[in-house]
Structure formats: C-alpha cells, structure tokens
Amino acid sequence: MNRSGNGNGAIDLASEFLGIRSPNPFWLASAPPTDKAYNVNRAFEAGWGGVVWKTLGEDPPIVNVSGPRYGAIHSNDRRVIGFNNVELITDRPLETNLKEIRQIKRDWPDRAVVVSVMLPMKPETWAKYVPMIEDTGADALELNFGCPHGMSERGMGSAVGQVPEYIQQATEWCKAAARVPVVIKLTPNVTNILGPAKAAKQGGADAVSLINTLNSIMRIDYDTLTMYPATDGKGSHGGYCGPAVKPIALHMVAEIARNPATQGLPISGIGGITDWRDAVDFLALGASNVQVCTAAMVYGFKIIDDLRSGLSHFLRDKGMKSVAELVGRAVPSVTDWQYLNLNYVVKARIDQDLCIQCGRCHIVCEDAAHQAITHTVNGIRRFEVIDEECVGCNLCVSVCPVVDCITMERLTEGVDTRTGRPIDNRKSDWTAHPNNPMRRPAG
C-alpha cells in the first residue's frame, strides 16, 4: 500500500496547513465521499492527503430525502460541468461518526482529518459538542457556514454565513471551547466575500475555506413542466458546484488573499477543482491547500493520481521545490479595473498554418464584437485580422477550437491604426485618465 501520498514525480508534495501536515495538499471536501470510514479508508488508500469529514450536527440526526438528491449540467460530450445537490449534513448518529473518525485517525496518523461542524446559534450547544468532536483526535474543525439549502432554513449554514455578526459570534463560541484550529467555511451567496472573511478573522478563526455551493435550480422537466430533479413532483433550490463555479471561487480566494484586512489569513481553496491545473490556479492565487468534491463524485478517488503527478511535474518544470513556493505567487498580479494600463495595446494574430477555416472567429467578431476579422481576401476564404478595427478583446482566442491558432501580440512602437495615436509605453490607468472626472492631479 502506498501510504506516502506522493506521486511519481520528483517533487515532494508534503503540505502543512495550520500546523497540520499531510503528504500532499489534496483533501476531500466535506460531502458524501467523506461520510463514513469506508469511503475515507478508500480515499487514503488511493493517496489523498486529507479529508474534511461530512458535516456533523447534534442528535437526533437530520433526515435526508429518499428521492433524487443530485442534478447535473453536461457538456456536449456528457462531461459534468455543473452539479447540484439538495443533500443535507450527515444523517447518521453522532456517536457512529465520532467512533469512525477516532478509528480513521488512529489508522492513518499521517493524513489530515478535519471535521466539519454545523450547530445551532447557542453558545451552550457549541460548548457541549466541540469537546466531544475534538476527543476523536481530529486535527481541526471546519465550521460549515455555507450550506445554502435545508439547513439554512433552520437558521444554520448560509443563514449564518450571510451575516458577518453571526459568523464572528459563532466563531468566538467555538474558539472558546476548542483546542484545535478552527476553519470557517464561507458561503459564496453574498455580494462581497470580504465582510464574512473579516468577521471570521475577528472572531479568532485560524483559517477560512471557500467556496461552499451556490444557490441554484438546474432546469425543468420538459414533459411535465415541473422542476427537475423532483421528489414527488416538487423540487427545492440546491447547492451548485463543479467546474462551472471555479472562476467565482478563484475571485473570492484572491480577494481575501490580497486585501490588507484579510491578507495572511490561511485559505483552503474549494470550487470546481478537477485536474492539477485547477489546483495550481487556487494555490497561486493564495490558497495553501485545496479541497475536492464534485470531481471525486463524478470520476472516483483515483483522480488523485493525476492531481499529484501533474502538480509535481508542474513544480519541477517551474524550478520549485515545494508546494509552499507556489502559494500566492499570482496574487500581486490581481488588481482593480481602475489600475489596468490603458496604454497597453494588443492585436489578434491568426496563424494561417494552424487555421482550419472554420470561421468561428469571423462570425463572433462580426456579430458580437468589432468586425475586425475578414472572411474572404481577394475572393478566397481567408481569415485575417483588420488592425484598424481590432481592440484586442480576446473573444476570437476564446472561441477558436485550435490551441494557439489565434494569439495576442503586443504593439510597442509605431501607431495604433485603430485610434490613430502613437503607441505610448508609459503606464497610465483610469485614476489619471483625462476622461475621468475624479482623476488624480498630475504630479
């Protein structure tokens, strides 16, 4: 049995989060794959670095529906790109979970075992249950303030996570009873993630994890014209996750990582992580480790092989010797729109040797952009960029089916034929632009 958690690459992927060491930065998020010892044993045998145990609550346990709990949005080739669930927290007795967590931690001392917790907003409840959970030997607690369905209707989950004052209060209650690190799992169902993150920090949280799922309804049944999926003809909004939510998650992670009020707060990144590139995105934008759920539910635990191998080879190719060297590397490149360089000029360039003549670039540019790509030249089908119209928007690059067929080229001299103005290599942003009525005075 390979218990090291290392892939076949040369780089040691050992990770440390809040003093919790694991053989790699890939943890399974709190969800059905971490609901019981059977699943967790299989995950650790496959090579996962850690787990966040499916959310525990007080006894008696909640009741889940016996009808459909999941729905999906598929790509044309039936890959799951969006996933919805109406499953609640664990429906197993608390003592059963505690016994299994204790056994797992004994059997796998080199793996991270964090326990997700959701309790009512009563200080005495936190004081009662936190020591019981800690007694299992768990490495940390993750407070689930993110679940947007079912539990939120009972005043828990995102009902707490959407109110910074509640986050701070519950965090303080937990910290008062806890000896292990406390991680706050944040909901994305807010207008600005910084308020909840600041509240977690002010409450004494040791770290945050994000994102939890987004409120969603997947579709209707086109025969019955009722919500789909449904339980006895009725459906409920659920939590949306999978690859489609990754850009939202990356934005929120980066905001916490770069804001002075939350900078330095350790982050566990969650949201649509399917392959090693996704992990690189989260780590480079400030997460110290990553949690995976949907990909494991769709493809199984063996995806850890690609995750470990891919990340290891990426680090080696970049000359990095540890995961820690990658964490936060891209954060300085994230800024607000007003600070983007307005003198920066690029034009699209089409590699005629790679072009397959599909015409998608012309169609989208003609219908939805700037009419900057030809469809014929001298009566022959040919797609060329018209510099006088091209604004460098990148739409053509985004829709082209051939990798690197269309690229963006920076202009550093001469005249921008679209504007008729000389290329100016000095940086200039909106804060000092003459069109800005609130621009900063020169000098």
PDB file of N, CA, C and O in Angstrom, residues 17-20 27 114 140-143 145 167 171 175 180-186 196-197 199-210 256 262 264-269 288-289 291:
ATOM      1  N   PHE A  17      -0.752  22.890   6.749  1.00  0.00           N
ATOM      2  CA  PHE A  17      -1.835  23.859   6.845  1.00  0.00           C
ATOM      3  C   PHE A  17      -2.219  23.975   8.304  1.00  0.00           C
ATOM      4  O   PHE A  17      -2.673  23.005   8.911  1.00  0.00           O
ATOM      5  N   LEU A  18      -1.995  25.135   8.893  1.00  0.00           N
ATOM      6  CA  LEU A  18      -2.281  25.374  10.308  1.00  0.00           C
ATOM      7  C   LEU A  18      -1.520  24.399  11.205  1.00  0.00           C
ATOM      8  O   LEU A  18      -2.013  23.963  12.253  1.00  0.00           O
ATOM      9  N   GLY A  19      -0.318  24.019  10.776  1.00  0.00           N
ATOM     10  CA  GLY A  19       0.472  23.073  11.541  1.00  0.00           C
ATOM     11  C   GLY A  19       0.085  21.633  11.300  1.00  0.00           C
ATOM     12  O   GLY A  19       0.691  20.716  11.871  1.00  0.00           O
ATOM     13  N   ILE A  20      -0.926  21.410  10.446  1.00  0.00           N
ATOM     14  CA  ILE A  20      -1.379  20.051  10.129  1.00  0.00           C
ATOM     15  C   ILE A  20      -0.624  19.573   8.890  1.00  0.00           C
ATOM     16  O   ILE A  20      -0.778  20.140   7.811  1.00  0.00           O
ATOM     17  N   TRP A  27      -7.111  17.525  -0.387  1.00  0.00           N
ATOM     18  CA  TRP A  27      -8.035  16.981   0.604  1.00  0.00           C
ATOM     19  C   TRP A  27      -9.397  16.783  -0.057  1.00  0.00           C
ATOM     20  O   TRP A  27      -9.764  17.529  -0.975  1.00  0.00           O
ATOM     21  N   VAL A 114      -9.979  16.532   9.279  1.00  0.00           N
ATOM     22  CA  VAL A 114     -10.679  17.710   9.794  1.00  0.00           C
ATOM     23  C   VAL A 114     -12.159  17.364   9.840  1.00  0.00           C
ATOM     24  O   VAL A 114     -12.655  16.653   8.959  1.00  0.00           O
ATOM     25  N   ALA A 140      -8.525  19.373  13.226  1.00  0.00           N
ATOM     26  CA  ALA A 140      -9.114  20.718  13.222  1.00  0.00           C
ATOM     27  C   ALA A 140     -10.616  20.595  13.038  1.00  0.00           C
ATOM     28  O   ALA A 140     -11.139  19.511  12.713  1.00  0.00           O
ATOM     29  N   LEU A 141     -11.307  21.701  13.229  1.00  0.00           N
ATOM     30  CA  LEU A 141     -12.736  21.786  12.978  1.00  0.00           C
ATOM     31  C   LEU A 141     -12.986  22.764  11.839  1.00  0.00           C
ATOM     32  O   LEU A 141     -12.319  23.798  11.754  1.00  0.00           O
ATOM     33  N   GLU A 142     -13.918  22.427  10.964  1.00  0.00           N
ATOM     34  CA  GLU A 142     -14.337  23.344   9.906  1.00  0.00           C
ATOM     35  C   GLU A 142     -15.804  23.671  10.155  1.00  0.00           C
ATOM     36  O   GLU A 142     -16.655  22.782  10.103  1.00  0.00           O
ATOM     37  N   LEU A 143     -16.099  24.934  10.433  1.00  0.00           N
ATOM     38  CA  LEU A 143     -17.465  25.340  10.736  1.00  0.00           C
ATOM     39  C   LEU A 143     -18.198  25.631   9.438  1.00  0.00           C
ATOM     40  O   LEU A 143     -17.817  26.533   8.680  1.00  0.00           O
ATOM     41  N   PHE A 145     -20.571  27.284   7.539  1.00  0.00           N
ATOM     42  CA  PHE A 145     -21.452  28.444   7.459  1.00  0.00           C
ATOM     43  C   PHE A 145     -21.825  28.723   6.006  1.00  0.00           C
ATOM     44  O   PHE A 145     -22.068  29.862   5.619  1.00  0.00           O
ATOM     45  N   ILE A 167     -21.301  35.183  12.068  1.00  0.00           N
ATOM     46  CA  ILE A 167     -20.046  34.460  11.846  1.00  0.00           C
ATOM     47  C   ILE A 167     -19.091  34.712  13.005  1.00  0.00           C
ATOM     48  O   ILE A 167     -18.514  33.781  13.580  1.00  0.00           O
ATOM     49  N   THR A 171     -18.000  31.861  15.732  1.00  0.00           N
ATOM     50  CA  THR A 171     -16.569  31.554  15.754  1.00  0.00           C
ATOM     51  C   THR A 171     -16.021  31.722  17.166  1.00  0.00           C
ATOM     52  O   THR A 171     -15.242  30.885  17.650  1.00  0.00           O
ATOM     53  N   LYS A 175     -14.256  28.846  19.340  1.00  0.00           N
ATOM     54  CA  LYS A 175     -12.879  29.032  19.794  1.00  0.00           C
ATOM     55  C   LYS A 175     -12.771  28.942  21.311  1.00  0.00           C
ATOM     56  O   LYS A 175     -11.753  28.494  21.846  1.00  0.00           O
ATOM     57  N   VAL A 180      -8.112  22.708  19.121  1.00  0.00           N
ATOM     58  CA  VAL A 180      -7.527  22.529  17.793  1.00  0.00           C
ATOM     59  C   VAL A 180      -7.876  23.736  16.920  1.00  0.00           C
ATOM     60  O   VAL A 180      -8.766  24.520  17.258  1.00  0.00           O
ATOM     61  N   PRO A 181      -7.207  23.902  15.792  1.00  0.00           N
ATOM     62  CA  PRO A 181      -7.513  25.020  14.889  1.00  0.00           C
ATOM     63  C   PRO A 181      -8.952  24.993  14.404  1.00  0.00           C
ATOM     64  O   PRO A 181      -9.561  23.923  14.243  1.00  0.00           O
ATOM     65  N   VAL A 182      -9.489  26.183  14.171  1.00  0.00           N
ATOM     66  CA  VAL A 182     -10.862  26.342  13.705  1.00  0.00           C
ATOM     67  C   VAL A 182     -10.863  27.029  12.348  1.00  0.00           C
ATOM     68  O   VAL A 182     -10.319  28.141  12.204  1.00  0.00           O
ATOM     69  N   VAL A 183     -11.449  26.381  11.361  1.00  0.00           N
ATOM     70  CA  VAL A 183     -11.542  26.896   9.992  1.00  0.00           C
ATOM     71  C   VAL A 183     -12.995  27.274   9.720  1.00  0.00           C
ATOM     72  O   VAL A 183     -13.907  26.509  10.053  1.00  0.00           O
ATOM     73  N   ILE A 184     -13.226  28.432   9.126  1.00  0.00           N
ATOM     74  CA  ILE A 184     -14.578  28.872   8.807  1.00  0.00           C
ATOM     75  C   ILE A 184     -14.835  28.676   7.321  1.00  0.00           C
ATOM     76  O   ILE A 184     -14.136  29.252   6.484  1.00  0.00           O
ATOM     77  N   LYS A 185     -15.843  27.866   6.998  1.00  0.00           N
ATOM     78  CA  LYS A 185     -16.205  27.637   5.592  1.00  0.00           C
ATOM     79  C   LYS A 185     -17.232  28.675   5.175  1.00  0.00           C
ATOM     80  O   LYS A 185     -18.326  28.744   5.741  1.00  0.00           O
ATOM     81  N   LEU A 186     -16.870  29.480   4.190  1.00  0.00           N
ATOM     82  CA  LEU A 186     -17.663  30.643   3.795  1.00  0.00           C
ATOM     83  C   LEU A 186     -18.611  30.336   2.637  1.00  0.00           C
ATOM     84  O   LEU A 186     -18.296  29.552   1.739  1.00  0.00           O
ATOM     85  N   PRO A 196     -17.656  38.670   5.386  1.00  0.00           N
ATOM     86  CA  PRO A 196     -17.612  37.408   6.125  1.00  0.00           C
ATOM     87  C   PRO A 196     -16.195  36.989   6.508  1.00  0.00           C
ATOM     88  O   PRO A 196     -15.982  36.461   7.605  1.00  0.00           O
ATOM     89  N   ALA A 197     -15.229  37.182   5.624  1.00  0.00           N
ATOM     90  CA  ALA A 197     -13.848  36.794   5.935  1.00  0.00           C
ATOM     91  C   ALA A 197     -13.293  37.614   7.090  1.00  0.00           C
ATOM     92  O   ALA A 197     -12.620  37.084   7.986  1.00  0.00           O
ATOM     93  N   ALA A 199     -15.052  39.007   9.436  1.00  0.00           N
ATOM     94  CA  ALA A 199     -15.761  38.595  10.646  1.00  0.00           C
ATOM     95  C   ALA A 199     -15.161  37.311  11.214  1.00  0.00           C
ATOM     96  O   ALA A 199     -15.021  37.167  12.435  1.00  0.00           O
ATOM     97  N   ALA A 200     -14.808  36.391  10.328  1.00  0.00           N
ATOM     98  CA  ALA A 200     -14.186  35.151  10.783  1.00  0.00           C
ATOM     99  C   ALA A 200     -12.863  35.445  11.482  1.00  0.00           C
ATOM    100  O   ALA A 200     -12.574  34.903  12.554  1.00  0.00           O
ATOM    101  N   LYS A 201     -12.090  36.315  10.890  1.00  0.00           N
ATOM    102  CA  LYS A 201     -10.800  36.671  11.471  1.00  0.00           C
ATOM    103  C   LYS A 201     -10.980  37.364  12.817  1.00  0.00           C
ATOM    104  O   LYS A 201     -10.277  37.071  13.794  1.00  0.00           O
ATOM    105  N   GLN A 202     -11.937  38.284  12.892  1.00  0.00           N
ATOM    106  CA  GLN A 202     -12.183  38.991  14.142  1.00  0.00           C
ATOM    107  C   GLN A 202     -12.696  38.057  15.233  1.00  0.00           C
ATOM    108  O   GLN A 202     -12.484  38.303  16.424  1.00  0.00           O
ATOM    109  N   GLY A 203     -13.374  36.984  14.826  1.00  0.00           N
ATOM    110  CA  GLY A 203     -13.864  36.010  15.793  1.00  0.00           C
ATOM    111  C   GLY A 203     -12.795  35.049  16.272  1.00  0.00           C
ATOM    112  O   GLY A 203     -13.060  34.222  17.149  1.00  0.00           O
ATOM    113  N   GLY A 204     -11.602  35.158  15.691  1.00  0.00           N
ATOM    114  CA  GLY A 204     -10.492  34.307  16.116  1.00  0.00           C
ATOM    115  C   GLY A 204     -10.247  33.100  15.250  1.00  0.00           C
ATOM    116  O   GLY A 204      -9.479  32.209  15.633  1.00  0.00           O
ATOM    117  N   ALA A 205     -10.869  33.046  14.075  1.00  0.00           N
ATOM    118  CA  ALA A 205     -10.668  31.899  13.184  1.00  0.00           C
ATOM    119  C   ALA A 205      -9.196  31.748  12.823  1.00  0.00           C
ATOM    120  O   ALA A 205      -8.480  32.733  12.622  1.00  0.00           O
ATOM    121  N   ASP A 206      -8.764  30.511  12.726  1.00  0.00           N
ATOM    122  CA  ASP A 206      -7.380  30.237  12.334  1.00  0.00           C
ATOM    123  C   ASP A 206      -7.216  30.237  10.821  1.00  0.00           C
ATOM    124  O   ASP A 206      -6.110  30.414  10.316  1.00  0.00           O
ATOM    125  N   ALA A 207      -8.321  30.025  10.095  1.00  0.00           N
ATOM    126  CA  ALA A 207      -8.272  29.982   8.630  1.00  0.00           C
ATOM    127  C   ALA A 207      -9.692  30.041   8.093  1.00  0.00           C
ATOM    128  O   ALA A 207     -10.668  29.939   8.850  1.00  0.00           O
ATOM    129  N   VAL A 208      -9.804  30.205   6.780  1.00  0.00           N
ATOM    130  CA  VAL A 208     -11.094  30.120   6.108  1.00  0.00           C
ATOM    131  C   VAL A 208     -10.982  29.106   4.979  1.00  0.00           C
ATOM    132  O   VAL A 208      -9.893  28.853   4.450  1.00  0.00           O
ATOM    133  N   SER A 209     -12.106  28.513   4.626  1.00  0.00           N
ATOM    134  CA  SER A 209     -12.175  27.652   3.448  1.00  0.00           C
ATOM    135  C   SER A 209     -13.316  28.161   2.575  1.00  0.00           C
ATOM    136  O   SER A 209     -14.344  28.603   3.083  1.00  0.00           O
ATOM    137  N   LEU A 210     -13.127  28.110   1.270  1.00  0.00           N
ATOM    138  CA  LEU A 210     -14.139  28.618   0.357  1.00  0.00           C
ATOM    139  C   LEU A 210     -13.802  28.170  -1.061  1.00  0.00           C
ATOM    140  O   LEU A 210     -12.631  27.954  -1.372  1.00  0.00           O
ATOM    141  N   ILE A 256      -9.596  37.685  -0.761  1.00  0.00           N
ATOM    142  CA  ILE A 256      -9.160  37.525   0.630  1.00  0.00           C
ATOM    143  C   ILE A 256      -7.640  37.567   0.720  1.00  0.00           C
ATOM    144  O   ILE A 256      -7.074  38.176   1.642  1.00  0.00           O
ATOM    145  N   THR A 262      -7.503  41.124   5.353  1.00  0.00           N
ATOM    146  CA  THR A 262      -7.579  39.664   5.461  1.00  0.00           C
ATOM    147  C   THR A 262      -6.307  38.977   4.980  1.00  0.00           C
ATOM    148  O   THR A 262      -6.180  37.759   5.104  1.00  0.00           O
ATOM    149  N   GLY A 264      -2.935  37.251   4.712  1.00  0.00           N
ATOM    150  CA  GLY A 264      -2.241  36.436   5.701  1.00  0.00           C
ATOM    151  C   GLY A 264      -3.132  35.414   6.379  1.00  0.00           C
ATOM    152  O   GLY A 264      -2.632  34.505   7.061  1.00  0.00           O
ATOM    153  N   LEU A 265      -4.443  35.530   6.214  1.00  0.00           N
ATOM    154  CA  LEU A 265      -5.361  34.546   6.759  1.00  0.00           C
ATOM    155  C   LEU A 265      -5.264  33.283   5.906  1.00  0.00           C
ATOM    156  O   LEU A 265      -5.533  33.327   4.710  1.00  0.00           O
ATOM    157  N   PRO A 266      -4.865  32.157   6.475  1.00  0.00           N
ATOM    158  CA  PRO A 266      -4.716  30.935   5.668  1.00  0.00           C
ATOM    159  C   PRO A 266      -6.034  30.552   4.989  1.00  0.00           C
ATOM    160  O   PRO A 266      -7.113  30.713   5.561  1.00  0.00           O
ATOM    161  N   ILE A 267      -5.909  30.046   3.761  1.00  0.00           N
ATOM    162  CA  ILE A 267      -7.075  29.723   2.939  1.00  0.00           C
ATOM    163  C   ILE A 267      -6.980  28.288   2.447  1.00  0.00           C
ATOM    164  O   ILE A 267      -5.938  27.855   1.951  1.00  0.00           O
ATOM    165  N   SER A 268      -8.090  27.566   2.570  1.00  0.00           N
ATOM    166  CA  SER A 268      -8.227  26.263   1.928  1.00  0.00           C
ATOM    167  C   SER A 268      -9.176  26.462   0.756  1.00  0.00           C
ATOM    168  O   SER A 268     -10.333  26.840   0.927  1.00  0.00           O
ATOM    169  N   GLY A 269      -8.688  26.238  -0.460  1.00  0.00           N
ATOM    170  CA  GLY A 269      -9.450  26.567  -1.664  1.00  0.00           C
ATOM    171  C   GLY A 269     -10.371  25.442  -2.108  1.00  0.00           C
ATOM    172  O   GLY A 269      -9.966  24.272  -2.154  1.00  0.00           O
ATOM    173  N   SER A 288      -3.575  27.712   0.495  1.00  0.00           N
ATOM    174  CA  SER A 288      -2.459  26.889   0.959  1.00  0.00           C
ATOM    175  C   SER A 288      -2.654  25.419   0.635  1.00  0.00           C
ATOM    176  O   SER A 288      -1.699  24.656   0.568  1.00  0.00           O
ATOM    177  N   ASN A 289      -3.903  25.011   0.489  1.00  0.00           N
ATOM    178  CA  ASN A 289      -4.206  23.663   0.021  1.00  0.00           C
ATOM    179  C   ASN A 289      -5.554  23.719  -0.692  1.00  0.00           C
ATOM    180  O   ASN A 289      -6.160  24.800  -0.786  1.00  0.00           O
ATOM    181  N   GLN A 291      -9.443  21.602  -1.620  1.00  0.00           N
ATOM    182  CA  GLN A 291     -10.403  20.546  -1.310  1.00  0.00           C
ATOM    183  C   GLN A 291     -11.197  20.201  -2.571  1.00  0.00           C
ATOM    184  O   GLN A 291     -11.566  21.088  -3.339  1.00  0.00           O
TER     185      GLN A 291
END
